[in-house]
Coordinates of C-alpha atoms in Angstrom, one line a residue:
Chain A
M1 CA -105.9 20.4 110.0
T2 CA -105.8 23.8 108.4
S3 CA -106.5 24.6 104.7
L4 CA -102.7 24.5 104.1
D5 CA -102.6 20.9 105.5
W6 CA -105.5 19.9 103.4
G7 CA -103.9 21.5 100.4
V8 CA -100.6 19.5 100.9
F9 CA -102.7 16.4 101.5
A10 CA -104.8 16.8 98.3
L11 CA -101.7 17.8 96.2
Y12 CA -100.0 14.6 97.2
F13 CA -102.9 12.4 96.1
V14 CA -103.6 14.1 92.8
G15 CA -99.9 14.1 92.0
V16 CA -99.1 10.5 92.9
I17 CA -102.1 9.0 91.2
G18 CA -101.6 11.0 88.0
F19 CA -98.0 10.0 87.9
A20 CA -98.8 6.3 88.4
L21 CA -101.5 6.3 85.7
Y22 CA -99.2 8.1 83.3
Q23 CA -96.5 5.5 83.8
S24 CA -98.9 2.6 83.2
R25 CA -100.2 4.0 79.9
K26 CA -98.0 1.6 77.8
N27 CA -99.2 -1.6 79.6
E28 CA -100.4 -4.3 77.3
G29 CA -102.5 -7.4 78.1
L30 CA -102.4 -9.6 81.1
E31 CA -98.6 -9.6 81.3
G32 CA -98.7 -5.8 81.3
Y33 CA -101.3 -5.7 84.0
F34 CA -99.7 -8.2 86.4
L35 CA -96.0 -7.9 85.4
G36 CA -95.7 -4.5 83.8
N37 CA -94.5 -6.2 80.6
R38 CA -91.4 -7.1 82.6
R39 CA -89.6 -3.8 82.0
L40 CA -89.6 -1.9 85.3
P41 CA -86.3 -0.6 86.6
W42 CA -84.7 -2.3 89.5
W43 CA -84.6 0.7 91.8
A44 CA -88.3 1.3 91.4
I45 CA -89.0 -2.3 92.2
G46 CA -86.7 -2.1 95.2
L47 CA -88.6 0.8 96.6
S48 CA -91.8 -1.0 95.9
V49 CA -90.5 -4.0 97.8
M50 CA -89.8 -1.8 100.8
A51 CA -93.1 0.1 100.5
T52 CA -95.1 -3.2 100.4
Q53 CA -93.4 -4.4 103.5
A54 CA -93.7 -1.1 105.4
S55 CA -97.4 -0.5 106.2
A56 CA -98.8 2.4 108.1
I57 CA -98.6 0.4 111.3
T58 CA -94.9 0.0 110.7
F59 CA -94.6 3.7 110.8
I60 CA -96.9 4.6 113.6
G61 CA -96.9 1.3 115.6
T62 CA -93.1 0.8 115.9
T63 CA -92.5 4.4 117.0
G64 CA -94.9 3.7 119.8
Q65 CA -93.2 0.4 120.6
A66 CA -89.8 2.2 120.8
F67 CA -91.4 4.8 123.0
D68 CA -92.2 2.1 125.5
D69 CA -89.4 -0.5 125.0
G70 CA -86.6 1.2 123.1
M71 CA -84.7 -0.1 120.1
E72 CA -85.1 -3.8 120.7
F73 CA -87.5 -4.3 117.8
I74 CA -84.6 -3.7 115.4
Q75 CA -83.4 -7.2 116.0
F76 CA -86.4 -8.5 114.1
Y77 CA -84.7 -7.1 110.9
L78 CA -81.1 -8.2 111.4
A79 CA -81.4 -11.3 109.3
L80 CA -82.8 -9.5 106.3
P81 CA -79.5 -8.9 104.5
F82 CA -78.5 -12.5 104.8
A83 CA -81.9 -13.7 103.7
M84 CA -81.8 -11.5 100.6
V85 CA -78.5 -13.1 99.5
V86 CA -80.0 -16.5 99.8
L87 CA -83.1 -15.4 97.9
C88 CA -81.0 -13.9 95.1
L89 CA -78.9 -17.1 94.8
V90 CA -81.6 -19.7 95.2
F91 CA -85.2 -18.4 94.8
V92 CA -85.1 -15.6 92.2
P93 CA -83.5 -17.6 89.4
F94 CA -86.1 -20.3 89.6
F95 CA -89.0 -17.9 89.5
Y96 CA -87.5 -15.8 86.8
R97 CA -86.6 -18.6 84.4
A98 CA -89.9 -20.4 84.9
R99 CA -91.6 -17.2 83.4
V100 CA -94.4 -17.6 85.9
F101 CA -97.0 -15.0 86.9
T102 CA -97.3 -16.3 90.5
A103 CA -95.1 -18.1 92.9
Y104 CA -97.7 -20.9 93.3
Q105 CA -97.8 -21.4 89.5
Y106 CA -94.2 -22.6 89.8
L107 CA -95.3 -25.3 92.3
E108 CA -97.5 -27.0 89.7
Q109 CA -94.6 -27.0 87.2
R110 CA -92.5 -28.6 89.8
F111 CA -95.0 -30.8 91.7
D112 CA -98.7 -30.9 91.0
A113 CA -102.0 -29.0 91.0
K114 CA -103.0 -29.8 94.5
T115 CA -99.8 -28.3 96.0
R116 CA -100.2 -25.2 93.9
S117 CA -103.9 -24.8 94.8
L118 CA -103.4 -25.3 98.6
T119 CA -100.5 -22.8 98.8
G120 CA -102.5 -20.4 96.6
L121 CA -105.6 -20.8 98.7
L122 CA -103.7 -20.2 102.0
F123 CA -102.3 -17.0 100.5
L124 CA -105.8 -15.8 99.4
L125 CA -107.3 -16.5 102.8
S126 CA -104.6 -14.9 104.9
R127 CA -103.8 -12.0 102.7
G128 CA -107.4 -11.2 101.9
M129 CA -108.1 -10.6 105.6
G130 CA -104.6 -9.1 106.1
A131 CA -105.4 -6.4 103.4
G132 CA -108.4 -5.4 105.5
I133 CA -106.3 -4.9 108.6
I134 CA -103.8 -2.8 106.5
L135 CA -106.8 -0.5 106.0
Y136 CA -108.4 -0.7 109.3
A137 CA -105.4 -0.2 111.6
P138 CA -104.3 3.3 110.4
A139 CA -107.9 4.4 109.7
I140 CA -109.0 3.8 113.3
V141 CA -106.0 5.7 114.6
L142 CA -106.5 8.7 112.1
S143 CA -110.2 8.8 112.8
V144 CA -109.7 9.0 116.5
I145 CA -106.8 11.5 116.4
M146 CA -108.2 13.7 113.7
G147 CA -111.8 13.4 114.5
W148 CA -112.6 12.0 111.1
D149 CA -115.4 9.4 110.5
E150 CA -113.8 6.0 110.8
R151 CA -115.9 4.4 108.0
L152 CA -115.4 7.4 105.7
T153 CA -111.6 7.2 106.2
I154 CA -111.5 3.5 105.4
M155 CA -113.7 4.0 102.3
V156 CA -111.7 7.0 101.0
M157 CA -108.4 5.2 101.4
A158 CA -109.8 2.0 99.7
A159 CA -111.5 3.9 96.9
I160 CA -108.4 5.8 95.8
T161 CA -106.2 2.6 96.0
I162 CA -108.7 0.5 94.1
L163 CA -109.1 3.1 91.4
Y164 CA -105.4 3.4 90.5
T165 CA -104.7 -0.3 91.0
M166 CA -107.7 -1.4 88.8
V167 CA -106.8 1.0 86.0
G168 CA -103.0 0.9 86.0
G169 CA -102.2 -2.6 87.4
I170 CA -98.8 -3.4 88.8
T171 CA -97.1 -0.6 86.9
A172 CA -99.3 2.0 88.6
V173 CA -98.8 0.2 91.9
I174 CA -95.0 0.2 91.7
W175 CA -94.7 3.8 90.6
T176 CA -97.1 4.9 93.3
D177 CA -95.1 2.9 95.8
V178 CA -91.9 4.7 94.6
V179 CA -93.5 8.1 95.4
Q180 CA -95.0 6.8 98.6
M181 CA -91.8 5.3 99.8
L182 CA -89.9 8.6 99.1
M183 CA -92.7 10.3 101.1
V184 CA -92.1 7.9 104.0
F185 CA -88.3 8.6 103.9
G186 CA -89.1 12.3 103.8
G187 CA -91.6 11.9 106.7
I188 CA -89.0 10.1 108.8
A189 CA -86.5 13.0 108.2
V190 CA -89.2 15.7 109.0
A191 CA -90.3 13.9 112.1
L192 CA -86.7 13.6 113.4
V193 CA -86.0 17.2 112.7
A194 CA -89.2 18.4 114.3
L195 CA -88.5 16.4 117.4
F196 CA -85.1 18.0 117.8
A197 CA -86.7 21.4 117.2
N198 CA -89.3 20.8 119.9
L199 CA -86.7 19.9 122.6
P200 CA -85.8 22.7 125.0
A201 CA -83.4 25.1 123.2
D202 CA -80.4 24.2 125.3
V203 CA -80.8 20.4 124.9
G204 CA -78.6 19.2 122.0
L205 CA -78.5 15.9 120.2
A206 CA -75.8 14.4 122.4
E207 CA -77.8 15.2 125.5
A208 CA -81.0 13.8 124.0
V209 CA -79.1 10.6 123.2
Y210 CA -77.8 10.6 126.8
I211 CA -81.2 10.9 128.4
G212 CA -82.5 8.0 126.3
G213 CA -79.4 6.0 127.4
I214 CA -80.3 6.4 131.1
Q215 CA -83.2 4.1 130.6
E216 CA -81.2 1.9 128.1
M217 CA -83.6 2.9 125.3
W218 CA -80.8 2.5 122.8
Q219 CA -80.3 -1.1 123.7
S220 CA -80.5 -2.8 120.3
I221 CA -79.0 -6.2 121.0
D222 CA -80.2 -8.7 123.5
L223 CA -77.9 -11.7 123.8
S224 CA -80.1 -13.7 126.2
W225 CA -81.1 -17.2 125.4
D226 CA -84.9 -17.0 126.0
L227 CA -87.0 -18.8 123.4
T228 CA -90.2 -17.0 124.7
N229 CA -88.7 -13.6 124.1
T230 CA -89.6 -12.4 120.6
Y231 CA -86.8 -9.7 120.5
T232 CA -83.4 -11.3 121.0
I233 CA -80.5 -11.5 118.6
W234 CA -81.2 -15.2 118.2
S235 CA -84.9 -15.0 117.4
G236 CA -84.1 -12.2 115.0
L237 CA -81.3 -14.1 113.2
L238 CA -82.9 -17.5 113.2
G239 CA -86.6 -16.9 113.2
G240 CA -86.3 -13.7 111.2
F241 CA -84.1 -15.4 108.6
F242 CA -86.8 -18.0 107.9
L243 CA -89.6 -15.4 108.1
F244 CA -87.9 -13.2 105.5
L245 CA -87.1 -16.2 103.2
A246 CA -90.8 -17.1 103.4
Y247 CA -92.1 -13.5 103.0
F248 CA -89.8 -12.4 100.2
G249 CA -89.4 -15.8 98.6
T250 CA -92.9 -17.3 98.6
D251 CA -95.5 -14.5 99.2
Q252 CA -97.0 -13.4 96.0
S253 CA -97.2 -9.8 97.1
Q254 CA -93.4 -9.7 97.1
V255 CA -92.6 -12.3 94.3
Q256 CA -94.8 -10.4 91.9
R257 CA -92.6 -7.3 92.4
Y258 CA -89.3 -8.8 91.3
L259 CA -91.0 -10.7 88.4
T260 CA -91.6 -7.3 86.8
A261 CA -87.9 -6.7 86.2
S262 CA -86.5 -6.8 82.7
S263 CA -83.7 -9.2 83.6
L264 CA -82.6 -11.6 86.3
K265 CA -79.9 -9.1 87.3
D266 CA -82.5 -6.4 87.9
S267 CA -84.7 -8.8 89.9
R268 CA -81.8 -9.5 92.2
L269 CA -80.8 -5.9 92.5
S270 CA -84.2 -4.9 93.6
L271 CA -83.9 -7.2 96.6
I272 CA -80.3 -6.2 97.4
F273 CA -81.6 -2.6 97.5
S274 CA -83.8 -3.6 100.4
A275 CA -80.9 -5.5 102.1
F276 CA -79.0 -2.3 102.4
L277 CA -81.7 0.2 103.2
K278 CA -84.2 -1.7 105.4
V279 CA -82.3 -1.8 108.7
P280 CA -81.1 1.8 108.6
M281 CA -84.7 2.9 107.8
Q282 CA -86.1 0.9 110.7
F283 CA -83.4 2.3 113.0
L284 CA -84.5 5.8 112.1
I285 CA -88.2 5.0 112.7
L286 CA -87.4 3.5 116.1
S287 CA -85.2 6.4 116.9
I288 CA -88.3 8.6 116.5
G289 CA -89.9 6.6 119.3
V290 CA -86.8 6.9 121.5
L291 CA -86.7 10.6 120.9
L292 CA -90.4 10.9 121.8
F293 CA -89.5 9.2 125.1
V294 CA -86.8 11.9 125.5
F295 CA -89.2 14.7 124.4
Y296 CA -91.7 13.7 127.0
H297 CA -89.2 14.2 129.7
F298 CA -89.8 17.9 129.2
E299 CA -93.5 17.9 128.2
Q300 CA -96.1 15.9 130.1
P301 CA -97.5 13.0 127.9
P302 CA -101.0 11.5 128.3
L303 CA -100.9 8.5 130.6
V304 CA -102.7 6.6 127.9
F305 CA -102.4 7.9 124.4
S306 CA -105.6 6.4 122.8
P307 CA -108.5 8.9 123.4
A308 CA -111.1 6.1 122.9
E309 CA -109.5 4.0 125.6
V310 CA -109.4 7.0 128.0
E311 CA -113.0 7.8 127.3
A312 CA -114.1 4.2 127.9
V313 CA -112.3 4.2 131.3
A314 CA -113.8 7.6 132.2
V315 CA -117.3 6.3 132.1
S316 CA -116.5 3.1 133.9
D317 CA -116.4 2.3 137.6
R318 CA -112.6 2.3 137.4
A319 CA -112.5 6.0 136.5
P320 CA -111.4 7.1 140.1
D321 CA -108.5 4.6 140.1
F322 CA -107.4 5.9 136.7
R323 CA -107.6 9.5 137.9
L324 CA -105.3 8.6 140.8
L325 CA -102.8 7.2 138.4
E326 CA -103.0 10.3 136.3
D327 CA -102.4 12.5 139.4
E328 CA -99.4 10.5 140.4
Q329 CA -98.1 10.6 136.8
A330 CA -98.3 14.4 136.8
R331 CA -96.4 14.5 140.1
V332 CA -93.6 12.0 139.1
H333 CA -93.3 13.6 135.7
G334 CA -92.8 17.1 137.3
E335 CA -90.1 15.7 139.6
R336 CA -88.4 13.9 136.7
R337 CA -88.4 17.0 134.5
A338 CA -86.8 19.0 137.3
A339 CA -84.2 16.3 137.9
T340 CA -83.4 16.0 134.2
L341 CA -82.8 19.7 133.9
E342 CA -80.6 19.7 137.0
M343 CA -78.6 16.8 135.8
L344 CA -78.0 18.3 132.4
E345 CA -76.8 21.5 134.1
A346 CA -74.5 19.6 136.4
R347 CA -73.2 17.5 133.4
R348 CA -72.4 20.7 131.5
G349 CA -70.5 21.9 134.6
G350 CA -68.4 18.7 134.6
E351 CA -69.9 17.3 137.8
D352 CA -70.5 13.7 138.6
V353 CA -74.1 12.9 137.6
E354 CA -74.5 9.4 138.8
V355 CA -76.8 10.3 141.6
W356 CA -79.1 12.1 139.1
Q357 CA -79.0 9.2 136.7
G358 CA -80.2 6.9 139.4
R359 CA -83.0 9.3 140.4
I360 CA -84.1 9.8 136.8
G361 CA -83.9 6.1 136.1
A362 CA -86.2 5.5 139.2
Y363 CA -88.7 8.1 137.9
D364 CA -88.6 6.5 134.4
D365 CA -89.4 3.1 136.1
R366 CA -92.2 4.6 138.1
L367 CA -93.8 6.3 135.1
G368 CA -93.5 3.0 133.2
E369 CA -95.2 1.2 136.0
L370 CA -98.0 3.8 136.1
R371 CA -98.5 3.4 132.3
T372 CA -98.7 -0.4 132.6
E373 CA -101.2 -0.1 135.5
A374 CA -103.3 2.3 133.4
K375 CA -103.3 0.0 130.4
E376 CA -104.3 -2.9 132.7
I377 CA -107.3 -0.8 133.7
V378 CA -108.1 -0.2 130.0
E379 CA -107.9 -3.9 129.3
E380 CA -110.2 -4.7 132.2
V381 CA -112.8 -2.1 131.1
R382 CA -112.7 -2.9 127.4
G383 CA -112.2 -6.6 127.7
A384 CA -109.5 -6.4 125.0
S385 CA -105.8 -5.7 125.0
S386 CA -104.8 -2.0 124.7
N387 CA -103.4 -0.9 121.3
D388 CA -102.2 2.4 122.8
V389 CA -98.7 2.2 121.2
N390 CA -100.3 3.0 117.8
Y391 CA -101.4 6.4 119.2
V392 CA -98.1 7.7 120.6
F393 CA -96.7 9.1 117.3
P394 CA -100.1 10.5 115.9
T395 CA -100.8 12.2 119.3
Y396 CA -97.4 13.9 119.1
I397 CA -97.8 15.1 115.5
I398 CA -101.3 16.5 116.2
S399 CA -100.1 18.3 119.3
Y400 CA -96.7 19.6 118.3
I401 CA -96.1 19.6 114.6
P402 CA -96.6 22.9 112.7
T403 CA -99.3 23.4 110.1
G404 CA -98.4 22.3 106.6
I405 CA -95.9 19.7 107.9
L406 CA -98.8 18.1 109.7
G407 CA -100.6 17.6 106.4
L408 CA -97.5 16.0 105.0
L409 CA -97.1 13.6 107.8
I410 CA -100.8 12.6 107.7
A411 CA -100.3 12.0 103.9
V412 CA -97.2 9.8 104.8
I413 CA -99.4 7.6 107.0
F414 CA -102.0 7.3 104.3
A415 CA -99.2 6.6 101.8
A416 CA -97.7 3.9 103.9
A417 CA -101.1 2.2 104.2
M418 CA -102.0 2.5 100.5
S419 CA -98.6 1.3 99.3
S420 CA -99.1 -1.9 101.1
L421 CA -102.8 -2.3 100.2
D422 CA -102.2 -1.8 96.5
S423 CA -99.6 -4.5 96.4
E424 CA -101.8 -6.9 98.3
I425 CA -104.8 -6.5 96.1
T426 CA -102.7 -6.8 92.9
A427 CA -101.1 -10.0 94.3
L428 CA -104.5 -11.4 95.4
S429 CA -105.9 -10.6 92.0
S430 CA -103.0 -12.3 90.2
A431 CA -103.3 -15.4 92.3
T432 CA -107.1 -15.5 91.9
V433 CA -106.9 -15.2 88.1
I434 CA -103.8 -17.2 87.3
D435 CA -103.9 -20.0 89.9
F436 CA -107.7 -20.5 90.0
Y437 CA -109.7 -18.9 87.3
K438 CA -107.4 -19.6 84.4
R439 CA -106.3 -23.0 85.9
F440 CA -109.7 -24.5 86.8
F441 CA -112.5 -22.5 85.1
K442 CA -111.4 -21.0 81.8
R443 CA -108.2 -22.3 80.4
E444 CA -108.6 -20.8 76.9
A445 CA -109.7 -17.2 76.4
S446 CA -108.4 -14.0 74.9
D447 CA -106.0 -11.8 76.7
A448 CA -108.7 -9.1 76.8
H449 CA -111.0 -11.5 78.6
Y450 CA -108.3 -12.3 81.2
L451 CA -107.5 -8.6 81.6
L452 CA -111.2 -7.8 82.3
V453 CA -111.4 -10.7 84.8
S454 CA -108.2 -9.4 86.5
R455 CA -109.6 -5.9 86.9
I456 CA -112.8 -7.4 88.3
A457 CA -110.7 -9.5 90.7
T458 CA -108.8 -6.4 91.8
L459 CA -112.1 -4.6 92.4
F460 CA -113.4 -7.7 94.4
W461 CA -110.3 -7.9 96.6
G462 CA -110.3 -4.1 97.2
L463 CA -113.9 -4.2 98.2
F464 CA -113.3 -7.3 100.3
A465 CA -110.5 -5.5 102.2
C466 CA -112.7 -2.5 102.6
G467 CA -115.6 -4.6 103.9
F468 CA -113.4 -6.5 106.3
A469 CA -111.9 -3.2 107.5
L470 CA -115.4 -1.7 108.0
F471 CA -116.5 -4.6 110.2
A472 CA -113.1 -5.1 111.9
G473 CA -114.1 -3.0 114.8
Q474 CA -116.8 -5.5 115.8
M475 CA -114.4 -8.5 115.4
G476 CA -112.4 -8.0 118.7
S477 CA -109.8 -10.7 119.1
L478 CA -110.3 -11.9 115.5
I479 CA -108.0 -9.2 114.5
E480 CA -105.2 -10.6 116.6
A481 CA -106.0 -14.0 115.2
V482 CA -105.7 -12.8 111.6
N483 CA -102.4 -11.2 112.4
Q484 CA -101.2 -14.6 113.8
V485 CA -102.6 -16.7 110.9
G486 CA -99.6 -16.0 108.6
S487 CA -97.1 -17.2 111.2
F488 CA -98.9 -20.6 111.3
F489 CA -98.2 -21.5 107.7
Y490 CA -95.5 -19.1 106.4
G491 CA -92.7 -21.5 107.4
S492 CA -94.5 -24.5 106.0
I493 CA -95.0 -22.9 102.6
L494 CA -91.3 -21.9 102.7
G495 CA -90.6 -25.6 103.3
V496 CA -92.5 -26.6 100.1
F497 CA -90.4 -24.1 98.0
L498 CA -87.2 -25.3 99.6
L499 CA -88.1 -28.9 98.6
A500 CA -88.9 -27.6 95.1
F501 CA -85.6 -25.8 94.7
M502 CA -83.2 -27.9 96.7
V503 CA -84.4 -31.5 97.0
K504 CA -84.5 -33.0 93.5
R505 CA -86.2 -36.2 94.3
T506 CA -89.2 -34.6 96.0
T507 CA -92.6 -35.7 94.6
G508 CA -95.8 -33.8 94.6
T509 CA -97.3 -36.1 97.2
G510 CA -94.2 -35.7 99.4
A511 CA -94.5 -31.9 99.2
F512 CA -98.2 -31.9 99.8
L513 CA -98.0 -34.2 102.8
G514 CA -95.0 -32.3 104.1
L515 CA -97.0 -29.1 103.9
I516 CA -99.8 -30.7 106.0
A517 CA -97.3 -32.1 108.5
G518 CA -95.6 -28.7 108.7
M519 CA -98.7 -26.8 109.5
S520 CA -99.8 -29.4 112.0
T521 CA -96.4 -29.2 113.8
V522 CA -96.7 -25.4 114.0
L523 CA -100.2 -25.7 115.5
L524 CA -98.9 -28.2 118.0
V525 CA -95.9 -26.1 118.9
S526 CA -98.2 -23.0 119.4
L527 CA -100.6 -24.9 121.6
T528 CA -98.1 -26.7 123.8
T529 CA -95.2 -24.2 124.1
E530 CA -94.6 -20.6 124.9
I531 CA -91.9 -20.0 122.4
S532 CA -91.9 -16.8 120.3
Y533 CA -93.9 -17.0 117.1
L534 CA -90.8 -16.2 115.1
Y535 CA -89.6 -19.8 115.7
Y536 CA -92.8 -21.2 114.2
N537 CA -91.3 -20.5 110.8
V538 CA -88.3 -22.6 111.6
A539 CA -90.4 -25.5 112.9
G540 CA -92.7 -25.4 109.9
A541 CA -90.0 -25.3 107.3
V542 CA -87.8 -28.0 108.9
T543 CA -90.8 -30.3 109.3
V544 CA -91.9 -29.9 105.7
V545 CA -88.4 -30.6 104.3
A546 CA -88.0 -33.6 106.6
V547 CA -91.4 -35.1 106.0
G548 CA -91.4 -34.2 102.3
T549 CA -88.1 -35.9 101.7
L550 CA -89.0 -38.9 103.7
V551 CA -92.4 -39.4 102.0
S552 CA -90.8 -38.9 98.6
G553 CA -88.2 -41.5 99.4
L554 CA -90.8 -44.0 100.6
T555 CA -93.2 -43.6 97.8
G556 CA -90.3 -43.6 95.3
E557 CA -92.1 -41.8 92.6
G558 CA -89.0 -40.3 91.1
G559 CA -90.1 -36.6 90.9
L560 CA -87.3 -34.9 89.1
S561 CA -88.3 -32.1 86.8
G562 CA -92.0 -31.6 86.4
G563 CA -92.9 -34.0 89.3
E564 CA -96.2 -35.6 89.0
G565 CA -98.0 -32.7 87.5
E566 CA -97.6 -30.7 84.4
S567 CA -98.6 -27.1 84.3
A568 CA -101.7 -26.4 82.3
E569 CA -100.0 -23.3 81.1
A570 CA -97.2 -25.4 79.6
H571 CA -99.6 -26.4 76.9
S572 CA -101.3 -23.2 76.3
Chain B
M1 CA -100.9 -16.7 78.3
S2 CA -98.3 -14.5 76.7
G3 CA -95.5 -15.9 78.9
P4 CA -95.3 -19.6 78.1
V5 CA -93.4 -21.9 80.3
T6 CA -90.0 -22.7 79.0
G7 CA -87.8 -25.6 79.9
D8 CA -87.4 -27.6 83.0
A9 CA -89.2 -26.5 86.1
Q10 CA -86.3 -27.5 88.3
Q11 CA -83.6 -26.0 86.2
P12 CA -80.6 -24.8 88.3
P13 CA -79.2 -21.3 87.8
S14 CA -77.0 -21.2 84.8
R15 CA -73.4 -20.0 85.0
D16 CA -73.9 -17.0 82.9
D17 CA -75.8 -15.3 85.7
E18 CA -73.3 -16.2 88.4
G19 CA -70.2 -15.2 86.4
E20 CA -67.9 -12.3 86.4
E21 CA -70.5 -9.7 85.2
R22 CA -69.8 -6.3 86.6
I23 CA -72.6 -5.0 88.9
G24 CA -72.2 -1.2 89.2
L25 CA -69.2 -0.7 91.6
F26 CA -68.8 -4.4 92.2
P27 CA -66.7 -6.5 89.9
S28 CA -68.9 -9.6 90.2
W29 CA -72.0 -11.0 91.9
K30 CA -69.8 -12.8 94.4
S31 CA -68.2 -9.5 95.6
L32 CA -71.7 -7.9 95.9
Y33 CA -73.1 -10.8 97.9
T34 CA -69.9 -10.8 100.1
T35 CA -70.4 -7.1 100.7
V36 CA -74.0 -7.6 101.7
V37 CA -73.0 -10.3 104.2
V38 CA -70.2 -8.2 105.6
Y39 CA -72.6 -5.3 105.8
G40 CA -75.1 -7.4 107.7
V41 CA -72.4 -8.5 110.2
A42 CA -71.2 -4.9 110.5
V43 CA -74.7 -3.6 111.3
I44 CA -75.0 -6.2 114.1
L45 CA -71.6 -5.2 115.5
I46 CA -72.4 -1.5 115.4
L47 CA -75.7 -2.0 117.1
Y48 CA -74.0 -4.0 119.8
I49 CA -71.4 -1.3 120.3
L50 CA -74.2 1.3 120.5
T51 CA -75.9 -0.9 123.1
I52 CA -72.8 -0.9 125.3
V53 CA -71.7 2.7 124.7
L54 CA -75.1 4.3 125.0
G55 CA -76.3 2.4 128.1
F56 CA -76.0 5.0 130.9
S57 CA -78.1 3.3 133.5
S58 CA -76.4 3.4 136.9
R59 CA -78.7 0.9 138.4

């Protein structure tokens, strides 16, 4: 990066942190720290909801995914508008009226302490490690691409995030997220414009879209009934619907956001905001990947984008095989480039281009096969699956984006990571203090005491995430395991909340045993079937509701309002 | 805690929030929710049309 890039980069950080801390100056007490005194505007919360969901890997990983597989990933988000309506109608009113600090606190009001504690504990375990991965994933990519020290990158990102989160609490987090989300929108626009500008001068938008269409990269909807395929319209609508209900309706990192609104109306509007914007945003991010695919028809891409993976293969006994693949890739790419230019010329002259389409499609297929073979060599040498897709977009911006804009796009990647991390550590801190410290260790203390403990908890979780990220490189497949952990109990936790909101006679014991049964079912399904993980959420939620209702009916404990347990906070 | 628990933990949404309150351009919550659902369906249809129209594979 040049000094101009560094200047843009530094300006961004100083500006955004200063702005966030300025906005949080009026915060008072614990409610100010965790809920912004419930006076934040809905549009700011809505942007924060989006920023929390969109981590850096969403930005750099899904562009790489679209480069390889086209737009199919968009199906994952198609249920989001429908889920948001259900959340606004069913979930948000209960949380808002209960005046809770955390989603799990509501479960004690409704059921009992053990149900609250188990769900809270599951959140702390999964999100604590997840926060580490939010840091690690972009840091490793940036360090490899930019030549920065990996550990220093992690520590700088963590230190800045911990600083403004500790000092400013949720208000600083939400206002930082607002700026960071606007940065992401700007970054998407800049990336798209830059990609068009980097295409050959005589290749217009319609022709770029056409080239992508030859390999069916714009295929967004897959109607096939294949339960093992993660990206079909059915997995997106059914599995995605349950996943988004669980994520936005039961995960403290999202629930905490809409609890900061000044009214129930504003809480709902913050979610509706996301319902309208999320799918178009994801469409544009994936379009960057497809346009990268088009761009690399005219410029030769690396066979494998991750420099670390290429270096590992280069010093292995598979290096000769890899070089053969690279040579063939260069040859096929040259032929495809020539055929693409000829086809565009013929198309402009009104000629039939079907023959060229067939040839280019065959070249695309061959280049795809070569990339798959190369990644298989990488996996064999490294003993771990290739994460090459995360390097496709960063490699492009380093190689082809002009100075100044490069600094902006690197800042966007940082912003995306930090806007997710800050939300996670605030949510982890609130669950730690409200659901455990205040509930089990110190029920009566001053607001100042809880505020101090909350800041310490924020620091702890920030350092925990940083520590996890620093050692993540040595954890190998554990990273994948952590990524999958959420899908094992997300649906089950959703089931508990569905019981709380919709099945009046559910008892605390019924909900707790339902939760255990739900998680056991998901584990069984994952071990004995090949179905996509998106369906785990459906299996977990349905099992919890069925078992919870059955057990509550059999034990006959009543269980209308308040259930077996009464909230400790109710008496404070 | 400054935000004490109020009322029944399993209280249903009251009618005042579901009523005919105007929400920006929308005359009521019902019309806003309907718009979101219609929007969700329209997005799927548009993406399906793009899938058909922008598929140029001749194989």
